[in-house]
Coordinates of C-alpha atoms in Angstrom, one line a residue:
Chain J
X1 CA -104.0 -76.3 109.9
X2 CA -104.8 -79.8 110.8
X3 CA -102.9 -82.0 113.1
X4 CA -103.8 -85.1 111.9
X5 CA -105.7 -85.3 108.4
X6 CA -106.3 -88.8 107.1
X7 CA -107.0 -89.1 103.4
X8 CA -109.3 -91.5 102.0
X9 CA -107.7 -94.5 104.4
X10 CA -108.5 -98.1 103.4
X11 CA -108.1 -100.6 105.6
X12 CA -108.3 -104.2 104.3
X13 CA -107.9 -107.5 106.4
X14 CA -106.3 -110.0 104.2
X15 CA -108.6 -113.2 106.0
X16 CA -109.7 -117.1 104.4
X17 CA -113.4 -115.4 103.6
X18 CA -111.6 -113.2 101.1
X19 CA -110.8 -109.0 101.9
X20 CA -112.5 -107.6 104.8
X21 CA -113.1 -103.8 104.5
X22 CA -112.5 -102.7 107.7
X23 CA -112.6 -98.9 106.7
X24 CA -113.5 -97.5 103.3
X25 CA -112.5 -94.6 102.0
X26 CA -112.2 -92.2 105.3
X27 CA -111.3 -88.9 105.0
X28 CA -110.9 -86.8 108.4
X29 CA -109.2 -83.7 109.8
X30 CA -108.5 -83.4 114.2
X31 CA -106.9 -79.6 114.6
X32 CA -104.9 -78.5 117.4
X33 CA -106.8 -79.0 120.3
X34 CA -109.9 -80.4 118.9
X35 CA -111.5 -83.5 120.4
X36 CA -113.1 -85.7 117.4
X37 CA -115.4 -88.6 118.4
X38 CA -115.9 -91.4 116.1
X39 CA -119.0 -93.1 116.5
X40 CA -120.6 -95.7 115.5
X41 CA -121.8 -99.0 116.7
X42 CA -119.7 -102.4 117.4
X43 CA -118.1 -103.8 114.5
X44 CA -118.1 -100.7 112.4
X45 CA -114.8 -100.4 112.0
X46 CA -114.1 -97.4 114.4
X47 CA -111.2 -99.0 116.5
X48 CA -109.5 -100.3 113.3
X49 CA -109.0 -96.4 112.1
X50 CA -107.4 -95.8 115.4
X51 CA -105.0 -98.3 115.1
X52 CA -104.6 -97.8 111.6
X53 CA -103.1 -94.2 112.6
X54 CA -101.0 -96.1 114.7
X55 CA -100.3 -98.7 112.6
X56 CA -100.7 -101.2 115.1
X57 CA -102.5 -103.7 113.2
X58 CA -101.9 -107.7 112.8
X59 CA -99.8 -108.4 109.8
X60 CA -102.8 -109.4 107.2
X61 CA -103.8 -106.0 107.2
X62 CA -103.4 -103.7 104.4
X63 CA -103.5 -99.5 105.0
X64 CA -104.0 -97.6 102.2
X65 CA -104.3 -94.1 102.0
X66 CA -103.1 -90.8 103.5
X67 CA -102.7 -89.7 107.3
X68 CA -100.6 -87.0 107.2
X69 CA -99.4 -85.7 110.7
X70 CA -97.6 -82.7 111.3
X71 CA -96.8 -82.4 107.5
X72 CA -95.2 -86.2 107.1
X73 CA -97.3 -89.5 106.3
X74 CA -97.3 -92.1 109.0
X75 CA -98.2 -94.6 106.2
X76 CA -94.5 -93.9 104.7
X77 CA -92.8 -93.7 107.7
X78 CA -90.2 -96.4 108.0
X79 CA -91.2 -98.5 111.2
X80 CA -87.7 -96.9 112.9
X81 CA -89.3 -94.0 113.1
X82 CA -93.3 -94.9 113.7
X83 CA -91.9 -96.3 117.1
X84 CA -90.5 -93.0 117.6
X85 CA -94.5 -91.1 116.7
X86 CA -95.9 -93.7 118.7
X87 CA -96.2 -92.5 122.5
X88 CA -94.7 -89.6 121.9
X89 CA -96.6 -87.8 119.5
X90 CA -99.3 -89.9 119.3
X91 CA -100.5 -91.4 122.7
X92 CA -102.6 -94.3 123.3
X93 CA -105.4 -94.6 125.7
X94 CA -106.5 -98.7 125.1
X95 CA -110.4 -100.1 125.9
X96 CA -109.9 -102.7 128.6
X97 CA -108.2 -101.4 131.3
X98 CA -108.1 -104.9 133.0
X99 CA -105.9 -106.8 130.5
X100 CA -104.2 -103.6 128.8
X101 CA -101.5 -104.1 131.6
X102 CA -98.7 -106.1 132.3
X103 CA -99.3 -108.4 134.6
X104 CA -95.8 -108.8 135.6
X105 CA -94.4 -105.6 135.4
X106 CA -95.2 -103.1 138.7
X107 CA -96.7 -100.1 137.5
X108 CA -93.4 -97.9 138.0
X109 CA -92.2 -100.6 135.9
X110 CA -94.9 -99.8 132.9
X111 CA -94.7 -96.0 133.1
X112 CA -91.5 -95.0 133.6
X113 CA -90.5 -97.0 130.4
X114 CA -92.0 -94.8 128.1
X115 CA -90.3 -91.4 129.9
X116 CA -86.7 -93.1 129.4
X117 CA -87.7 -94.2 125.7
X118 CA -89.0 -90.4 124.8
X119 CA -88.0 -88.2 127.0
X120 CA -84.4 -89.6 127.5
X121 CA -84.5 -89.5 131.2
X122 CA -82.7 -91.5 133.6
X123 CA -84.2 -93.8 136.0
X124 CA -84.6 -91.7 139.2
X125 CA -85.6 -89.0 137.1
X126 CA -88.5 -90.7 135.0
X127 CA -89.6 -92.4 138.5
X128 CA -89.8 -89.2 139.6
X129 CA -92.0 -87.8 136.5
X130 CA -94.2 -91.1 136.4
X131 CA -95.3 -90.5 140.6
X132 CA -96.1 -86.7 139.5
X133 CA -97.8 -87.9 136.8
X134 CA -100.1 -90.5 138.7
X135 CA -100.5 -87.9 141.8
X136 CA -102.0 -85.4 138.8
X137 CA -104.2 -87.8 137.5
X138 CA -105.9 -88.6 141.4
X139 CA -103.7 -91.5 142.5
X140 CA -102.5 -90.2 145.8
X141 CA -101.0 -92.3 146.8
X142 CA -98.6 -92.5 144.2
X143 CA -95.3 -94.5 145.8
X144 CA -97.5 -97.3 146.5
X145 CA -99.4 -97.5 143.3
X146 CA -96.2 -97.1 141.0
X147 CA -94.7 -100.0 143.7
X148 CA -97.9 -102.5 143.2
X149 CA -98.6 -104.9 140.1
X150 CA -101.9 -104.5 138.1
X151 CA -104.1 -107.2 140.1
X152 CA -103.7 -105.2 143.2
X153 CA -105.6 -101.9 141.8
X154 CA -109.1 -101.5 141.0
X155 CA -110.0 -100.8 137.4
X156 CA -110.5 -97.1 137.8
X157 CA -107.3 -97.2 139.1
X158 CA -105.9 -99.1 136.3
X159 CA -107.4 -97.1 133.7
X160 CA -105.9 -93.8 135.5
X161 CA -102.7 -95.9 135.4
X162 CA -103.1 -96.2 131.5
X163 CA -104.3 -92.7 131.1
X164 CA -100.9 -91.4 133.0
X165 CA -99.0 -93.9 130.5
X166 CA -100.7 -92.6 127.6
X167 CA -99.5 -88.9 128.0
X168 CA -96.2 -89.8 129.8
X169 CA -94.6 -88.8 126.3
X170 CA -96.0 -85.4 126.7
X171 CA -98.2 -86.7 122.9
X172 CA -99.9 -84.0 120.7
X173 CA -102.9 -85.9 119.9
X174 CA -104.3 -88.6 122.3
X175 CA -106.5 -91.9 120.5
X176 CA -108.7 -92.8 122.8
X177 CA -110.2 -96.5 122.2
X178 CA -113.8 -96.8 123.7
X179 CA -112.5 -95.8 127.4
X180 CA -116.0 -96.5 128.6
X181 CA -116.6 -99.9 127.0
X182 CA -118.4 -102.1 130.2
X183 CA -118.7 -99.7 132.4
X184 CA -121.1 -98.6 134.5
X185 CA -122.9 -95.2 134.7
X186 CA -121.0 -94.0 138.1
X187 CA -117.6 -94.9 136.3
X188 CA -118.7 -93.4 133.1
X189 CA -118.8 -90.2 134.5
X190 CA -115.3 -90.6 135.9
X191 CA -113.7 -91.8 132.7
X192 CA -115.0 -88.5 131.0
X193 CA -114.2 -86.3 133.9
X194 CA -110.6 -88.3 133.5
X195 CA -110.6 -87.1 129.5
X196 CA -111.4 -83.9 130.2
X197 CA -108.4 -83.5 132.8
X198 CA -106.3 -85.2 130.2
X199 CA -107.4 -82.9 127.2
X200 CA -106.9 -80.0 129.3
X201 CA -103.5 -81.2 130.7
X202 CA -101.8 -81.7 127.7
X203 CA -103.6 -79.5 125.2
X204 CA -103.6 -82.6 123.0
X205 CA -106.1 -83.1 120.7
X206 CA -108.2 -85.8 121.3
X207 CA -109.2 -88.9 118.9
X208 CA -112.3 -90.3 120.3
X209 CA -113.6 -94.0 119.0
X210 CA -117.0 -94.4 121.4
X211 CA -120.4 -96.2 120.5
X212 CA -121.4 -94.0 123.8
X213 CA -123.3 -90.9 122.2
X214 CA -123.3 -89.4 125.5
X215 CA -120.0 -89.2 126.0
X216 CA -119.5 -88.3 122.2
X217 CA -122.3 -85.1 123.1
X218 CA -120.5 -84.4 126.5
X219 CA -116.5 -84.3 125.2
X220 CA -116.7 -83.8 121.5
X221 CA -116.2 -80.4 119.1
X222 CA -116.9 -82.6 115.9
X223 CA -118.2 -86.0 115.3
X224 CA -118.1 -88.5 112.6
X225 CA -120.5 -91.3 112.2
X226 CA -119.2 -94.4 111.2
X227 CA -121.0 -97.2 109.4
X228 CA -119.9 -100.2 108.6
X229 CA -116.1 -98.9 107.5
X230 CA -117.5 -95.7 106.1
X231 CA -118.2 -92.2 107.2
X232 CA -121.6 -91.4 106.7
X233 CA -122.0 -88.1 108.3
X234 CA -119.5 -85.9 110.2
X235 CA -120.0 -82.1 111.6
X236 CA -119.7 -79.9 114.6
X237 CA -120.7 -82.0 117.2
X238 CA -124.1 -80.3 118.8
X239 CA -125.3 -80.2 114.7
X240 CA -124.8 -83.7 114.1
X241 CA -126.3 -84.9 117.6
X242 CA -129.7 -82.4 117.8
X243 CA -130.2 -82.6 114.3
X244 CA -128.9 -85.9 112.7
X245 CA -129.5 -85.6 108.9
X246 CA -128.4 -89.3 107.9
X247 CA -130.9 -91.7 108.5
X248 CA -128.4 -94.0 110.5
X249 CA -127.4 -90.8 112.5
X250 CA -131.0 -90.3 112.9
X251 CA -131.4 -94.2 114.0
X252 CA -128.5 -93.8 116.5
X253 CA -130.2 -91.2 118.2
X254 CA -133.5 -92.5 118.1
X255 CA -132.0 -95.9 120.0
X256 CA -130.9 -94.1 122.8
X257 CA -133.2 -95.0 126.2
X258 CA -134.2 -91.7 126.5
X259 CA -135.4 -91.0 122.5
X260 CA -137.7 -94.2 123.4
X261 CA -135.3 -97.0 122.5
X262 CA -136.1 -97.6 119.0
X263 CA -133.9 -100.1 118.2
X264 CA -132.7 -100.0 114.1
X265 CA -134.4 -103.0 112.4
X266 CA -131.8 -105.0 110.6
X267 CA -128.1 -105.9 111.0
X268 CA -125.2 -103.9 109.5
X269 CA -123.7 -105.9 105.8
X270 CA -120.6 -108.2 106.8
X271 CA -117.5 -106.3 105.8
X272 CA -117.0 -108.5 103.2
X273 CA -119.7 -107.1 101.2
X274 CA -118.5 -105.1 98.5
X275 CA -121.5 -103.6 96.9
X276 CA -121.2 -99.7 95.2
X277 CA -123.9 -98.6 96.7
X278 CA -125.2 -97.2 100.4
X279 CA -124.1 -99.6 102.9
X280 CA -126.8 -98.9 105.1
X281 CA -129.5 -99.6 102.1
X282 CA -130.5 -103.3 103.4
X283 CA -131.7 -100.8 106.9
X284 CA -132.9 -97.9 105.4
X285 CA -136.8 -96.7 105.8
X286 CA -136.2 -94.3 103.1
X287 CA -133.8 -96.3 100.6
X288 CA -134.9 -97.4 97.2
X289 CA -132.7 -98.8 93.9
X290 CA -131.1 -95.7 93.3
X291 CA -128.8 -95.6 96.8
X292 CA -128.3 -99.5 96.3
X293 CA -126.5 -99.5 92.8
X294 CA -124.5 -95.8 92.7
X295 CA -122.0 -94.6 94.5
X296 CA -122.6 -92.4 97.0
X297 CA -121.2 -89.0 97.5
X298 CA -120.9 -86.7 100.2
X299 CA -122.7 -83.6 100.5
X300 CA -122.3 -81.0 102.8
X301 CA -125.3 -79.2 104.2
X302 CA -124.5 -76.3 106.7
X303 CA -120.9 -77.6 107.2
X304 CA -122.2 -81.0 107.7
X305 CA -121.1 -83.7 105.2
X306 CA -123.5 -86.6 105.3
X307 CA -123.5 -89.3 102.9
X308 CA -126.9 -90.0 101.5
X309 CA -128.9 -89.3 98.4
X310 CA -131.9 -87.9 99.8
X311 CA -130.4 -84.2 101.9
X312 CA -131.9 -81.5 100.1
X313 CA -129.5 -78.5 100.1
X314 CA -131.8 -76.5 102.0
X315 CA -130.3 -78.2 105.1
X316 CA -131.8 -81.5 106.6
X317 CA -133.3 -84.9 105.4
X318 CA -136.3 -84.7 103.0
X319 CA -138.2 -86.3 106.5
X320 CA -138.0 -86.7 109.8
X321 CA -138.0 -90.6 110.0
X322 CA -137.7 -91.5 113.7
X323 CA -139.3 -89.1 116.0
X324 CA -137.0 -86.2 117.3
X325 CA -133.8 -85.5 117.3
X326 CA -131.2 -85.7 120.1
X327 CA -131.4 -82.9 122.5
X328 CA -128.2 -81.4 124.5
X329 CA -129.6 -82.3 128.0
X330 CA -127.5 -85.6 128.2
X331 CA -124.6 -84.0 128.1
Chain H
X1 CA -96.5 -119.7 151.8
X2 CA -94.9 -121.8 154.8
X3 CA -98.2 -123.2 155.4
X4 CA -97.9 -124.4 151.6
X5 CA -94.3 -125.7 151.4
X6 CA -95.3 -127.8 154.4
X7 CA -98.3 -128.9 153.1
X8 CA -96.3 -129.9 149.8
X9 CA -94.1 -131.8 152.2
X10 CA -96.4 -134.2 153.8
X11 CA -97.8 -134.7 150.1
X12 CA -94.1 -135.5 149.2
X13 CA -94.1 -138.4 152.2
X14 CA -97.2 -139.9 150.6
X15 CA -95.9 -140.0 146.9
X16 CA -92.4 -141.2 148.3
X17 CA -94.0 -144.2 150.2
X18 CA -96.3 -145.0 147.8
X19 CA -93.4 -145.3 145.2
X20 CA -91.6 -147.5 147.8
X21 CA -94.5 -149.8 147.8
X22 CA -94.8 -150.2 144.1
X23 CA -91.1 -150.6 143.5
X24 CA -91.0 -153.6 146.0
X25 CA -94.1 -155.2 144.4
X26 CA -93.6 -155.1 141.1
X27 CA -90.2 -155.9 141.9
X28 CA -91.0 -159.2 143.0
X29 CA -93.6 -159.6 140.5
X30 CA -90.4 -159.5 137.5
X31 CA -89.3 -162.9 136.3
X32 CA -85.8 -164.8 137.9
X33 CA -85.0 -165.8 141.7
X34 CA -83.2 -163.2 143.4
X35 CA -81.2 -165.4 145.5
X36 CA -80.4 -167.6 142.5
X37 CA -78.8 -164.2 140.7
X38 CA -77.2 -163.0 144.0
X39 CA -75.2 -166.5 144.6
X40 CA -74.7 -166.2 140.6
X41 CA -73.2 -162.8 141.4
X42 CA -71.0 -163.5 144.5
X43 CA -70.0 -167.0 143.6
X44 CA -69.8 -167.4 140.0
X45 CA -72.1 -169.5 137.7
X46 CA -69.7 -172.6 137.9
X47 CA -69.6 -172.8 141.7
X48 CA -73.2 -172.2 142.0
X49 CA -75.1 -174.9 144.1
X50 CA -78.7 -175.4 145.5
X51 CA -77.7 -174.8 149.4
X52 CA -75.6 -171.5 148.7
X53 CA -79.0 -170.5 146.6
X54 CA -80.8 -171.5 149.9
X55 CA -78.6 -170.1 152.2
X56 CA -78.7 -166.7 150.8
X57 CA -82.5 -166.8 150.7
X58 CA -82.8 -167.4 154.0
X59 CA -80.0 -164.8 155.1
X60 CA -81.3 -161.8 153.1
X61 CA -84.9 -162.5 154.0
X62 CA -86.4 -163.1 151.1
X63 CA -87.7 -166.5 152.0
X64 CA -90.2 -164.3 153.9
X65 CA -93.8 -162.2 152.4
X66 CA -93.6 -159.7 150.4
X67 CA -95.2 -157.8 153.1
X68 CA -93.1 -158.4 155.5
X69 CA -90.0 -157.8 153.7
X70 CA -91.7 -154.3 152.8
X71 CA -92.2 -153.8 156.5
X72 CA -88.8 -154.4 157.2
X73 CA -87.0 -152.6 154.5
X74 CA -89.5 -149.4 155.6
X75 CA -88.2 -150.1 159.5
X76 CA -85.0 -149.8 158.3
X77 CA -84.9 -146.7 155.8
X78 CA -86.8 -144.7 158.2
X79 CA -84.0 -144.8 160.1
X80 CA -81.6 -143.9 157.4
X81 CA -80.5 -147.9 156.5
X82 CA -81.0 -148.8 153.3
X83 CA -79.7 -151.9 154.3
X84 CA -76.5 -153.2 152.2
X85 CA -76.2 -154.0 148.5
X86 CA -76.8 -157.6 147.9
X87 CA -74.6 -158.0 145.6
X88 CA -71.3 -156.5 146.8
X89 CA -72.0 -156.0 150.5
X90 CA -71.4 -152.7 150.4
X91 CA -73.7 -150.3 152.5
X92 CA -76.5 -148.7 149.7
X93 CA -76.0 -144.9 151.2
X94 CA -72.7 -144.7 150.7
X95 CA -72.7 -146.2 147.1
X96 CA -75.7 -143.9 146.1
X97 CA -74.1 -140.8 147.7
X98 CA -71.0 -141.8 145.5
X99 CA -72.7 -141.6 142.5
X100 CA -75.0 -139.0 143.1
X101 CA -73.0 -136.1 141.8
X102 CA -72.2 -137.1 138.4
X103 CA -75.9 -137.7 137.6
X104 CA -77.2 -134.0 139.1
X105 CA -74.2 -132.8 137.0
X106 CA -75.5 -134.6 133.8
X107 CA -79.2 -133.5 134.4
X108 CA -78.2 -130.0 135.3
X109 CA -75.7 -130.2 132.1
X110 CA -78.8 -131.1 129.8
X111 CA -80.8 -128.6 131.2
X112 CA -78.8 -126.1 130.3
X113 CA -77.8 -127.0 127.2
X114 CA -81.9 -127.3 126.6
X115 CA -82.6 -124.4 127.4
X116 CA -79.8 -122.7 125.3
X117 CA -81.4 -124.4 122.1
X118 CA -85.1 -123.5 123.2
X119 CA -85.4 -120.1 124.4
X120 CA -83.9 -118.1 121.4
X121 CA -85.5 -121.2 119.3
X122 CA -88.6 -120.7 120.6
X123 CA -88.4 -116.8 120.8
X124 CA -87.6 -116.6 116.9
X125 CA -90.0 -118.7 116.1
X126 CA -92.9 -116.9 117.4
X127 CA -91.2 -113.2 116.7
X128 CA -91.1 -114.7 113.2
X129 CA -93.7 -117.1 112.6
X130 CA -94.5 -118.5 109.6
X131 CA -90.9 -117.4 108.3
X132 CA -88.3 -119.9 107.2
X133 CA -86.8 -119.6 110.5
X134 CA -90.1 -120.5 112.2
X135 CA -90.3 -123.5 109.7
X136 CA -86.6 -124.7 110.6
X137 CA -87.5 -124.2 114.2
X138 CA -90.4 -126.3 114.3
X139 CA -89.2 -129.0 112.2
X140 CA -86.1 -129.3 114.5
X141 CA -88.1 -129.7 117.2
X142 CA -90.2 -132.3 115.7
X143 CA -87.1 -134.2 114.7
X144 CA -85.5 -133.8 118.3
X145 CA -88.8 -134.8 119.9
X146 CA -89.3 -138.2 117.6
X147 CA -85.4 -138.9 118.0
X148 CA -84.8 -141.8 120.3
X149 CA -82.1 -140.9 122.7
X150 CA -79.9 -143.7 122.4
X151 CA -80.4 -143.6 118.9
X152 CA -78.9 -139.7 118.8
X153 CA -76.4 -140.7 121.7
X154 CA -75.3 -143.3 118.4
X155 CA -75.3 -141.1 115.9
X156 CA -73.5 -138.7 118.3
X157 CA -70.5 -140.8 119.1
X158 CA -70.3 -141.9 115.5
X159 CA -70.0 -138.1 114.4
X160 CA -68.1 -136.6 116.7
X161 CA -65.8 -139.3 118.2
X162 CA -65.6 -141.7 115.7
X163 CA -65.5 -139.7 112.3
X164 CA -64.3 -136.8 113.7
X165 CA -62.6 -137.8 117.4
X166 CA -63.5 -134.3 118.6
X167 CA -65.0 -135.9 121.6
X168 CA -64.1 -139.2 123.6
X169 CA -66.5 -141.9 123.5
X170 CA -67.4 -142.5 127.0
X171 CA -65.7 -141.5 130.6
X172 CA -66.2 -139.0 133.3
X173 CA -63.9 -137.1 135.0
X174 CA -63.6 -133.8 132.5
X175 CA -65.7 -131.3 130.4
X176 CA -65.1 -132.9 127.3
X177 CA -67.1 -136.2 128.6
X178 CA -70.1 -134.3 129.3
X179 CA -70.8 -132.6 125.8
X180 CA -71.9 -135.9 124.2
X181 CA -74.6 -137.0 126.7
X182 CA -75.6 -133.5 127.5
X183 CA -76.5 -132.6 124.2
X184 CA -77.9 -136.2 123.6
X185 CA -80.4 -135.4 126.5
X186 CA -80.6 -131.5 126.3
X187 CA -82.0 -131.8 122.3
X188 CA -85.0 -134.2 123.5
X189 CA -86.1 -131.5 126.0
X190 CA -85.1 -128.8 123.8
X191 CA -87.7 -129.8 121.3
X192 CA -90.7 -129.4 123.6
X193 CA -89.8 -126.9 125.3
X194 CA -89.1 -125.1 121.6
X195 CA -92.7 -125.9 120.6
X196 CA -94.1 -125.0 124.5
X197 CA -92.3 -121.4 124.3
X198 CA -93.3 -120.7 120.6
X199 CA -96.9 -121.7 121.5
X200 CA -97.1 -119.4 124.8
X201 CA -95.3 -116.5 122.8
X202 CA -97.6 -116.6 120.4
X203 CA -100.3 -116.4 122.6
X204 CA -99.0 -113.4 125.0
X205 CA -98.2 -111.4 122.1
X206 CA -101.9 -111.3 120.9
X207 CA -102.3 -109.9 124.7
X208 CA -103.6 -106.1 125.0
X209 CA -101.1 -105.4 127.2
X210 CA -98.5 -106.1 124.5
X211 CA -100.4 -103.6 122.2
X212 CA -99.9 -100.9 125.1
X213 CA -96.2 -101.8 125.2
X214 CA -96.0 -101.3 121.5
X215 CA -98.5 -98.0 121.2
X216 CA -95.7 -96.4 123.8
X217 CA -93.6 -96.6 120.9
X218 CA -90.8 -99.6 122.5
X219 CA -88.9 -101.2 119.8
X220 CA -89.7 -105.0 119.2
X221 CA -86.8 -106.4 120.6
X222 CA -87.7 -104.8 123.9
X223 CA -91.1 -105.5 123.8
X224 CA -90.2 -109.5 123.4
X225 CA -87.7 -109.6 126.0
X226 CA -89.0 -107.6 128.6
X227 CA -93.1 -107.8 128.1
X228 CA -93.8 -111.0 126.3
X229 CA -91.2 -113.5 127.6
X230 CA -91.2 -113.0 131.7
X231 CA -94.9 -113.9 130.5
X232 CA -94.7 -116.4 128.2
X233 CA -92.1 -118.3 130.4
X234 CA -94.0 -119.0 133.6
X235 CA -96.4 -121.5 132.1
X236 CA -93.2 -123.1 130.4
X237 CA -91.6 -123.6 134.2
X238 CA -93.8 -126.0 135.4
X239 CA -93.3 -128.1 132.0
X240 CA -89.6 -127.9 132.5
X241 CA -90.1 -129.0 136.2
X242 CA -91.6 -132.2 134.6
X243 CA -89.3 -132.3 132.0
X244 CA -86.3 -132.6 134.4
X245 CA -88.3 -136.0 136.1
X246 CA -87.9 -137.1 132.7
X247 CA -84.4 -136.5 132.6
X248 CA -83.6 -138.7 135.4
X249 CA -85.2 -141.7 133.5
X250 CA -83.4 -140.3 130.5
X251 CA -80.0 -140.9 132.4
X252 CA -80.5 -144.3 132.5
X253 CA -80.4 -144.8 129.3
X254 CA -77.4 -142.2 129.1
X255 CA -75.4 -142.9 130.9
X256 CA -75.5 -146.9 130.2
X257 CA -74.1 -145.4 126.8
X258 CA -71.6 -143.4 127.7
X259 CA -70.8 -145.3 130.5
X260 CA -71.3 -142.6 133.1
X261 CA -71.0 -143.4 136.4
X262 CA -74.6 -142.4 137.9
X263 CA -77.3 -143.4 139.6
X264 CA -79.1 -144.3 135.7
X265 CA -76.5 -146.6 135.6
X266 CA -76.2 -148.2 138.5
X267 CA -80.1 -148.1 139.0
X268 CA -79.7 -150.1 135.6
X269 CA -76.8 -152.8 136.9
X270 CA -78.8 -153.0 140.3
X271 CA -82.1 -154.3 138.4
X272 CA -79.9 -156.9 136.0
X273 CA -78.4 -158.0 139.5
X274 CA -81.8 -158.1 141.2
X275 CA -79.9 -156.4 143.5
X276 CA -83.0 -155.3 145.4
X277 CA -81.8 -153.5 148.3
X278 CA -80.3 -150.8 145.4
X279 CA -83.2 -150.6 143.6
X280 CA -85.6 -149.5 146.0
X281 CA -83.1 -147.2 147.2
X282 CA -82.6 -145.6 143.7
X283 CA -85.9 -145.3 142.7
X284 CA -86.7 -143.6 146.3
X285 CA -84.3 -141.1 145.7
X286 CA -85.4 -140.5 142.2
X287 CA -88.7 -139.8 143.6
X288 CA -88.0 -138.1 145.9
X289 CA -85.7 -135.6 143.7
X290 CA -89.0 -135.6 141.3
X291 CA -91.3 -134.3 144.2
X292 CA -89.3 -131.5 145.1
X293 CA -88.2 -130.4 141.6
X294 CA -92.0 -129.7 141.2
X295 CA -92.2 -128.1 144.5
X296 CA -89.6 -125.8 143.4
X297 CA -90.9 -124.9 140.4
X298 CA -94.2 -124.0 142.5
X299 CA -92.2 -122.0 144.7
X300 CA -90.2 -120.5 142.0
X301 CA -93.7 -119.9 140.4
X302 CA -94.5 -117.2 143.1
X303 CA -91.4 -115.5 142.4
X304 CA -91.8 -115.1 138.8
X305 CA -95.3 -114.1 139.1
X306 CA -96.7 -111.2 140.6
X307 CA -100.0 -112.6 140.7
X308 CA -99.6 -115.6 142.8
X309 CA -97.2 -114.1 145.6
X310 CA -100.4 -112.3 146.9
X311 CA -103.1 -114.7 146.6
X312 CA -100.8 -117.3 148.4
X313 CA -100.9 -114.6 151.5
X314 CA -104.5 -114.2 152.2

């Protein structure tokens, strides 16, 4: 039984230029305790997907479909009920630690408000628990940290504080939005450790949104590859990364530095573009007229769902397009 | 921090010195013979003779070059002697001390009125962006900003004093006397502050930390009052400080209309009478107020914004 089950999620932004389809027909499942990675390049709609689940998109966004969480559809929940879900059922770890903490409130104030709200604690109790959480996430001098303001902390400390906030309501699902964006290699490893720590500690499911294939490989049980608002491939992490089927996934893997840094030629189509066929068509080395005009149906090969016409049933793309596959040594 | 304040106080001295020089020069450039005006004020128009005018010119030192007059004044002022009113002969300092509380009270009341209007209006306007309430607040602000004080004062008098008879036309001493002048000044200020609070709030509501707060499950009201407002209000404080300075300017007109016995009215009266000593002292006091208020704002900043608190320490 899936904890979160997204069905035909379509998120559209009404802009002056027209309707921008950031997610189209996305269907995903996350089981309890499982880590699902959404990978894809910047602008593919993966962050919008996460924010759609939390219903934290700007007013011009229209979300359609179904987001079933513990057997209730989050999209039909009244605002007041949705507030109760945020923080206590679904925690959120934002992408830029430097701007995601309120500059004029102390760390303690920002951490205890969730505890007071969701776990009904009085201020003193919340303070004690907050210090515990900070300590458990490696902030040893938690009393001092709690009295400090965001500008006094390092980036890594801010990330830990945000992690503490995200788990303070004891959520069953954590959404981490690009937690390693803009970090150097050392910090990236620390964040991966931090996320491992979080899922061990909370046993919560994790929806990890990232463009970093290595982070995804290190943490995820399942991976969904997103391209231009659509899920083009999803399946067990190892299989998707080691034996990518969709030409885009293959391209992503081949563009890794240790795979030879082969970039995918061209640019992704704008999200305003609403042609019926494969969205990767213009960049795909094996695409033809058929891909351009007809809607692409998901196919299943060995438990991996692929949105491509040229996947044969024997398992694997007809041809290996970009060199070798992704070996798991990077994890 | 102390270092910072003392630097600012030195700056204050320079500003004030500049202001006194400017006032002195511009007074001397103004048309009309001060000796004649003073003689007229003292003896009346019908008794005015050329000898008396000359006598006043010499006795008040008005025949000396401007810079000598100025250094003379400055030397006395530095010792706390601002001279005597050329018209009434009373000590200037005493006159000002009597009048100052009325103006300060009016300025404070106007500020309170303006914040009582601007804070809720600005917040609602931003929180319900592009709603009917937002349009109402914005057009109200536009109206308030473009309406001159003296006209609004007359309209208010017409409505509340003449037509409805609820409030006195002018006077001083009771709470009901301060309402109309404070509302006149306060609404003008509120117009600017409302727009400012609105745009500042809108900017803050877009920030990542507001998303973090929402993701915690906090209610919108809590997010606005606790997370957004404190951040949004910081830049607004600077402008409120500057506004207080303009408020002193506004009192000049409003005090005259409502017969409010404050410094503004004193200044206008002394300008008409060419009472140099009094003008000089009034302007000096306004300048000191202005600079002190802005210093106060900067100190307040330090208490509102933790980021500044620690930068200054280093």
